[in-house]
mmCIF file of C-alpha atoms in Angstrom:
data_model
loop_
_atom_site.group_PDB
_atom_site.id
_atom_site.type_symbol
_atom_site.label_atom_id
_atom_site.label_comp_id
_atom_site.label_asym_id
_atom_site.label_seq_id
_atom_site.Cartn_x
_atom_site.Cartn_y
_atom_site.Cartn_z
ATOM 1 C CA GLU A 1 83.747 122.861 120.077
ATOM 2 C CA THR A 2 86.044 123.919 118.177
ATOM 3 C CA VAL A 3 84.980 123.886 114.350
ATOM 4 C CA LEU A 4 87.639 123.237 111.613
ATOM 5 C CA THR A 5 87.025 124.428 108.011
ATOM 6 C CA GLN A 6 89.096 123.300 105.222
ATOM 7 C CA SER A 7 90.127 124.946 101.836
ATOM 8 C CA PRO A 8 89.644 124.246 99.265
ATOM 9 C CA GLY A 9 87.175 121.078 99.337
ATOM 10 C CA THR A 10 89.339 119.942 95.616
ATOM 11 C CA LEU A 11 92.607 120.904 94.477
ATOM 12 C CA SER A 12 93.292 119.582 91.012
ATOM 13 C CA LEU A 13 97.431 120.016 90.341
ATOM 14 C CA SER A 14 100.014 118.343 87.831
ATOM 15 C CA PRO A 15 103.120 116.653 89.444
ATOM 16 C CA GLY A 16 105.936 119.248 90.298
ATOM 17 C CA GLU A 17 103.564 121.840 91.048
ATOM 18 C CA ARG A 18 103.051 123.312 94.625
ATOM 19 C CA ALA A 19 99.725 122.977 96.560
ATOM 20 C CA THR A 20 98.367 125.465 99.374
ATOM 21 C CA LEU A 21 96.026 123.854 102.039
ATOM 22 C CA SER A 22 94.092 125.988 104.390
ATOM 23 C CA CYS A 23 92.476 125.147 108.129
ATOM 24 C CA ARG A 24 90.654 127.642 110.069
ATOM 25 C CA ALA A 25 89.562 126.857 113.204
ATOM 26 C CA SER A 26 86.290 128.620 114.934
ATOM 27 C CA GLN A 27 88.461 129.777 117.946
ATOM 28 C CA SER A 28 91.869 129.920 118.940
ATOM 29 C CA VAL A 29 93.811 126.284 119.319
ATOM 30 C CA SER A 30 97.146 127.892 119.657
ATOM 31 C CA SER A 31 99.808 125.439 117.793
ATOM 32 C CA TYR A 32 97.661 122.533 118.734
ATOM 33 C CA LEU A 33 97.012 121.614 115.122
ATOM 34 C CA ALA A 34 98.033 118.475 113.282
ATOM 35 C CA TRP A 35 97.995 117.395 109.320
ATOM 36 C CA TYR A 36 97.392 113.931 107.891
ATOM 37 C CA ARG A 37 97.104 112.510 104.433
ATOM 38 C CA GLN A 38 94.637 109.652 103.723
ATOM 39 C CA LYS A 39 95.386 107.731 100.685
ATOM 40 C CA PRO A 40 92.432 105.975 99.120
ATOM 41 C CA GLY A 41 91.573 102.468 100.997
ATOM 42 C CA GLN A 42 94.497 103.270 103.647
ATOM 43 C CA ALA A 43 94.423 104.654 107.275
ATOM 44 C CA PRO A 44 95.439 108.172 107.908
ATOM 45 C CA ARG A 45 99.309 109.126 108.178
ATOM 46 C CA LEU A 46 100.409 112.165 110.546
ATOM 47 C CA LEU A 47 102.307 114.482 108.501
ATOM 48 C CA ILE A 48 102.759 117.614 110.737
ATOM 49 C CA TYR A 49 101.946 118.185 114.550
ATOM 50 C CA GLY A 50 102.515 121.569 116.387
ATOM 51 C CA ALA A 51 101.282 123.427 113.086
ATOM 52 C CA SER A 52 104.824 123.168 111.946
ATOM 53 C CA SER A 53 106.850 120.331 113.205
ATOM 54 C CA ARG A 54 107.001 117.352 110.715
ATOM 55 C CA ALA A 55 106.582 113.835 111.699
ATOM 56 C CA THR A 56 108.982 111.145 111.637
ATOM 57 C CA GLY A 57 110.051 110.235 108.186
ATOM 58 C CA ILE A 58 107.934 112.965 106.388
ATOM 59 C CA PRO A 59 109.955 114.689 103.508
ATOM 60 C CA ASP A 60 110.650 118.429 103.626
ATOM 61 C CA ARG A 61 108.285 118.585 100.681
ATOM 62 C CA PHE A 62 105.691 119.170 103.456
ATOM 63 C CA SER A 63 105.804 122.500 105.561
ATOM 64 C CA GLY A 64 102.969 123.668 107.990
ATOM 65 C CA SER A 65 102.587 127.084 109.286
ATOM 66 C CA GLY A 66 100.222 128.913 111.319
ATOM 67 C CA SER A 67 99.301 129.939 114.866
ATOM 68 C CA GLY A 68 95.595 130.746 116.678
ATOM 69 C CA THR A 69 92.817 130.094 114.091
ATOM 70 C CA ASP A 70 94.690 129.749 110.531
ATOM 71 C CA PHE A 71 96.908 127.417 109.316
ATOM 72 C CA THR A 72 98.395 126.523 106.335
ATOM 73 C CA LEU A 73 99.886 123.120 104.604
ATOM 74 C CA THR A 74 102.067 123.489 101.885
ATOM 75 C CA ILE A 75 103.448 120.623 99.454
ATOM 76 C CA THR A 76 105.993 121.472 97.119
ATOM 77 C CA ARG A 77 107.066 119.385 93.978
ATOM 78 C CA LEU A 78 103.645 117.486 93.778
ATOM 79 C CA GLU A 79 104.112 113.646 93.052
ATOM 80 C CA PRO A 80 101.431 111.088 92.384
ATOM 81 C CA GLU A 81 101.218 109.703 95.374
ATOM 82 C CA ASP A 82 100.302 112.879 96.784
ATOM 83 C CA SER A 83 96.741 111.955 95.312
ATOM 84 C CA ALA A 84 94.938 111.772 98.776
ATOM 85 C CA VAL A 85 92.950 113.489 101.145
ATOM 86 C CA PHE A 86 94.553 115.721 103.537
ATOM 87 C CA TYR A 87 92.958 116.506 107.101
ATOM 88 C CA CYS A 88 93.368 119.096 109.776
ATOM 89 C CA GLN A 89 93.107 118.068 113.787
ATOM 90 C CA GLN A 90 92.926 120.109 116.704
ATOM 91 C CA TYR A 91 93.923 118.828 119.910
ATOM 92 C CA GLY A 92 94.053 122.391 122.056
ATOM 93 C CA ARG A 93 90.598 120.794 123.721
ATOM 94 C CA SER A 94 88.407 118.199 123.573
ATOM 95 C CA PRO A 95 86.393 117.351 121.548
ATOM 96 C CA PHE A 96 89.733 116.575 119.222
ATOM 97 C CA THR A 97 88.112 117.874 116.309
ATOM 98 C CA PHE A 98 88.928 117.177 112.414
ATOM 99 C CA GLY A 99 88.400 119.348 109.390
ATOM 100 C CA PRO A 100 86.098 118.196 106.682
ATOM 101 C CA GLY A 101 89.250 117.361 104.591
ATOM 102 C CA THR A 102 90.660 118.534 101.239
ATOM 103 C CA LYS A 103 90.834 116.384 98.434
ATOM 104 C CA VAL A 104 93.929 116.738 96.238
ATOM 105 C CA ASP A 105 93.847 115.243 92.755
ATOM 106 C CA ILE A 106 97.132 115.038 90.965
ATOM 107 C CA GLN A 107 96.658 114.668 87.021
ATOM 108 C CA GLU B 1 108.170 97.876 115.571
ATOM 109 C CA VAL B 2 104.664 99.719 116.579
ATOM 110 C CA GLN B 3 101.442 98.216 115.903
ATOM 111 C CA VAL B 4 97.975 98.654 116.686
ATOM 112 C CA LEU B 5 95.365 95.892 115.296
ATOM 113 C CA GLU B 6 91.822 96.572 115.725
ATOM 114 C CA SER B 7 88.979 93.795 116.041
ATOM 115 C CA GLY B 8 85.468 93.327 117.107
ATOM 116 C CA GLY B 9 83.674 94.883 114.329
ATOM 117 C CA GLY B 10 80.877 93.587 112.592
ATOM 118 C CA LEU B 11 76.869 93.809 111.793
ATOM 119 C CA VAL B 12 74.648 94.635 114.670
ATOM 120 C CA GLN B 13 70.843 95.901 115.186
ATOM 121 C CA PRO B 14 69.949 99.259 116.006
ATOM 122 C CA GLY B 15 69.901 99.358 119.658
ATOM 123 C CA GLY B 16 72.356 96.574 119.922
ATOM 124 C CA SER B 17 75.907 96.810 121.442
ATOM 125 C CA LEU B 18 79.365 96.074 120.445
ATOM 126 C CA ARG B 19 82.753 95.964 121.769
ATOM 127 C CA LEU B 20 85.605 97.010 119.848
ATOM 128 C CA SER B 21 89.265 95.956 120.913
ATOM 129 C CA CYS B 22 92.801 97.235 119.539
ATOM 130 C CA ALA B 23 95.954 95.174 120.440
ATOM 131 C CA ALA B 24 99.004 97.289 120.863
ATOM 132 C CA SER B 25 102.624 96.377 120.789
ATOM 133 C CA GLY B 26 106.088 98.074 119.815
ATOM 134 C CA PHE B 27 105.898 100.977 122.293
ATOM 135 C CA THR B 28 105.311 101.245 126.212
ATOM 136 C CA PHE B 29 101.377 100.921 126.221
ATOM 137 C CA SER B 30 100.795 102.838 129.334
ATOM 138 C CA SER B 31 102.911 105.823 128.485
ATOM 139 C CA TYR B 32 100.843 107.165 125.726
ATOM 140 C CA ALA B 33 97.063 108.545 124.980
ATOM 141 C CA MET B 34 95.059 106.332 122.713
ATOM 142 C CA THR B 35 92.019 107.353 120.730
ATOM 143 C CA TRP B 36 89.370 105.642 118.455
ATOM 144 C CA VAL B 37 88.044 107.552 115.402
ATOM 145 C CA ARG B 38 85.931 106.780 113.066
ATOM 146 C CA GLN B 39 84.862 107.357 109.062
ATOM 147 C CA ALA B 40 81.260 106.710 107.689
ATOM 148 C CA PRO B 41 80.999 105.515 104.155
ATOM 149 C CA GLY B 42 82.706 108.124 101.841
ATOM 150 C CA GLU B 43 82.895 110.476 104.671
ATOM 151 C CA GLY B 44 85.788 112.128 106.339
ATOM 152 C CA LEU B 45 87.256 111.369 109.671
ATOM 153 C CA GLU B 46 85.131 111.662 113.241
ATOM 154 C CA TRP B 47 87.200 111.827 116.524
ATOM 155 C CA VAL B 48 85.026 109.607 118.553
ATOM 156 C CA SER B 49 86.825 109.063 122.050
ATOM 157 C CA ALA B 50 90.380 109.187 123.693
ATOM 158 C CA ILE B 51 91.747 107.879 126.947
ATOM 159 C CA SER B 52 94.987 108.981 128.417
ATOM 160 C CA GLY B 53 98.198 106.636 129.078
ATOM 161 C CA SER B 54 96.916 105.666 132.750
ATOM 162 C CA GLY B 55 93.496 104.842 131.660
ATOM 163 C CA GLY B 56 92.269 108.302 134.587
ATOM 164 C CA THR B 57 91.388 110.559 131.919
ATOM 165 C CA THR B 58 88.584 110.009 129.063
ATOM 166 C CA TYR B 59 87.068 112.541 126.312
ATOM 167 C CA TYR B 60 83.872 111.641 124.215
ATOM 168 C CA ALA B 61 82.380 113.283 121.165
ATOM 169 C CA ASP B 62 79.005 114.877 122.040
ATOM 170 C CA SER B 63 77.751 112.418 119.263
ATOM 171 C CA VAL B 64 78.343 109.028 121.288
ATOM 172 C CA LYS B 65 78.676 110.633 125.134
ATOM 173 C CA GLY B 66 76.370 108.336 127.229
ATOM 174 C CA ARG B 67 76.670 105.714 124.690
ATOM 175 C CA PHE B 68 80.129 104.715 124.510
ATOM 176 C CA THR B 69 82.963 103.862 127.055
ATOM 177 C CA ILE B 70 86.608 103.780 126.288
ATOM 178 C CA THR B 71 89.100 101.872 128.539
ATOM 179 C CA ARG B 72 92.255 100.322 128.422
ATOM 180 C CA ASP B 73 94.148 97.260 129.744
ATOM 181 C CA ASN B 74 97.738 98.485 130.419
ATOM 182 C CA SER B 75 98.434 95.038 131.826
ATOM 183 C CA LYS B 76 97.614 93.637 128.273
ATOM 184 C CA ASN B 77 98.140 96.499 126.216
ATOM 185 C CA THR B 78 94.931 96.607 124.982
ATOM 186 C CA LEU B 79 92.353 99.265 124.366
ATOM 187 C CA HIS B 80 88.633 99.069 124.235
ATOM 188 C CA LEU B 81 85.529 100.492 123.109
ATOM 189 C CA GLN B 82 82.234 99.452 124.119
ATOM 190 C CA MET B 83 79.576 100.787 122.204
ATOM 191 C CA ASN B 84 75.617 100.884 123.326
ATOM 192 C CA SER B 85 72.629 102.129 121.966
ATOM 193 C CA LEU B 86 73.970 101.538 118.275
ATOM 194 C CA ARG B 87 72.276 103.814 115.669
ATOM 195 C CA ALA B 88 72.544 103.556 111.858
ATOM 196 C CA GLU B 89 74.869 106.714 112.073
ATOM 197 C CA ASP B 90 77.226 104.850 113.861
ATOM 198 C CA THR B 91 78.192 102.678 110.949
ATOM 199 C CA ALA B 92 81.422 103.287 109.801
ATOM 200 C CA VAL B 93 85.270 102.172 109.963
ATOM 201 C CA TYR B 94 86.569 102.633 113.350
ATOM 202 C CA TYR B 95 90.310 103.282 113.615
ATOM 203 C CA CYS B 96 92.295 102.913 116.696
ATOM 204 C CA ALA B 97 95.305 105.170 116.798
ATOM 205 C CA LYS B 98 98.252 105.939 119.111
ATOM 206 C CA GLY B 99 98.735 109.448 120.761
ATOM 207 C CA ALA B 100 102.037 110.717 120.419
ATOM 208 C CA GLN B 101 102.519 111.129 124.075
ATOM 209 C CA GLU B 102 100.854 110.352 127.091
ATOM 210 C CA TRP B 103 98.933 113.691 127.190
ATOM 211 C CA SER B 104 98.819 114.351 123.539
ATOM 212 C CA TYR B 105 95.924 113.868 121.557
ATOM 213 C CA TYR B 106 97.478 113.810 118.063
ATOM 214 C CA PHE B 107 97.923 110.590 116.784
ATOM 215 C CA ASP B 108 101.225 109.111 114.960
ATOM 216 C CA TYR B 109 100.342 105.437 114.347
ATOM 217 C CA TRP B 110 97.408 103.879 113.300
ATOM 218 C CA GLY B 111 95.676 100.879 112.627
ATOM 219 C CA GLN B 112 93.811 99.351 109.377
ATOM 220 C CA GLY B 113 90.465 99.922 111.086
ATOM 221 C CA THR B 114 87.578 97.658 111.748
ATOM 222 C CA PRO B 115 84.122 98.045 110.055
ATOM 223 C CA VAL B 116 80.687 98.636 111.807
ATOM 224 C CA THR B 117 77.350 97.973 110.347
ATOM 225 C CA VAL B 118 74.652 99.139 112.325
ATOM 226 C CA SER B 119 71.154 97.729 110.407
ATOM 227 C CA SER B 120 68.107 95.541 111.005
#
């Protein structure tokens, strides 16, 4: 099983700032890495797939990078609506595991 | 408009069974993989099971293998999760989600979830 580790656990930032979230895989997943945002009380929403491709309707404030075992989600110009938990997920091989999440607090 | 709508959740005793359903619309159902993902109260996302567009290939998390069965009825645009031998640790909100392609197991549309509580 591919274990995903996310850091930091929590990120506290102000509107307009830049957030950098990390996801590390226990073995290579090539570029089969997706990122999701889950706002409180809502279902997750796909942000990034293929490590760096934005999903439909996702603004260019969100960007993904990395391959192999190390991946980064960068969010520029943070907005209040970005207060959420962000999860990475690998889909290179079953089981298609999720990371534990990074909580982003916008204060 | 793509929609997926879960149903079938509820309260069940340990050792019991429950069948979840997910009704899909707005896309060619048989052309896309589907999945179940769960979230225990206050916890993160846990991938549970997935099925290819044709239904010929299924995948399971180790935590549910041998107890849960995923199936799909492409004639009715419906996904199912049969859950047997339920345990307290299966308590969660269960989300149905659509794969981005027939053989892609990242998920671009999600339902709002159906809650399952396993308790005596």
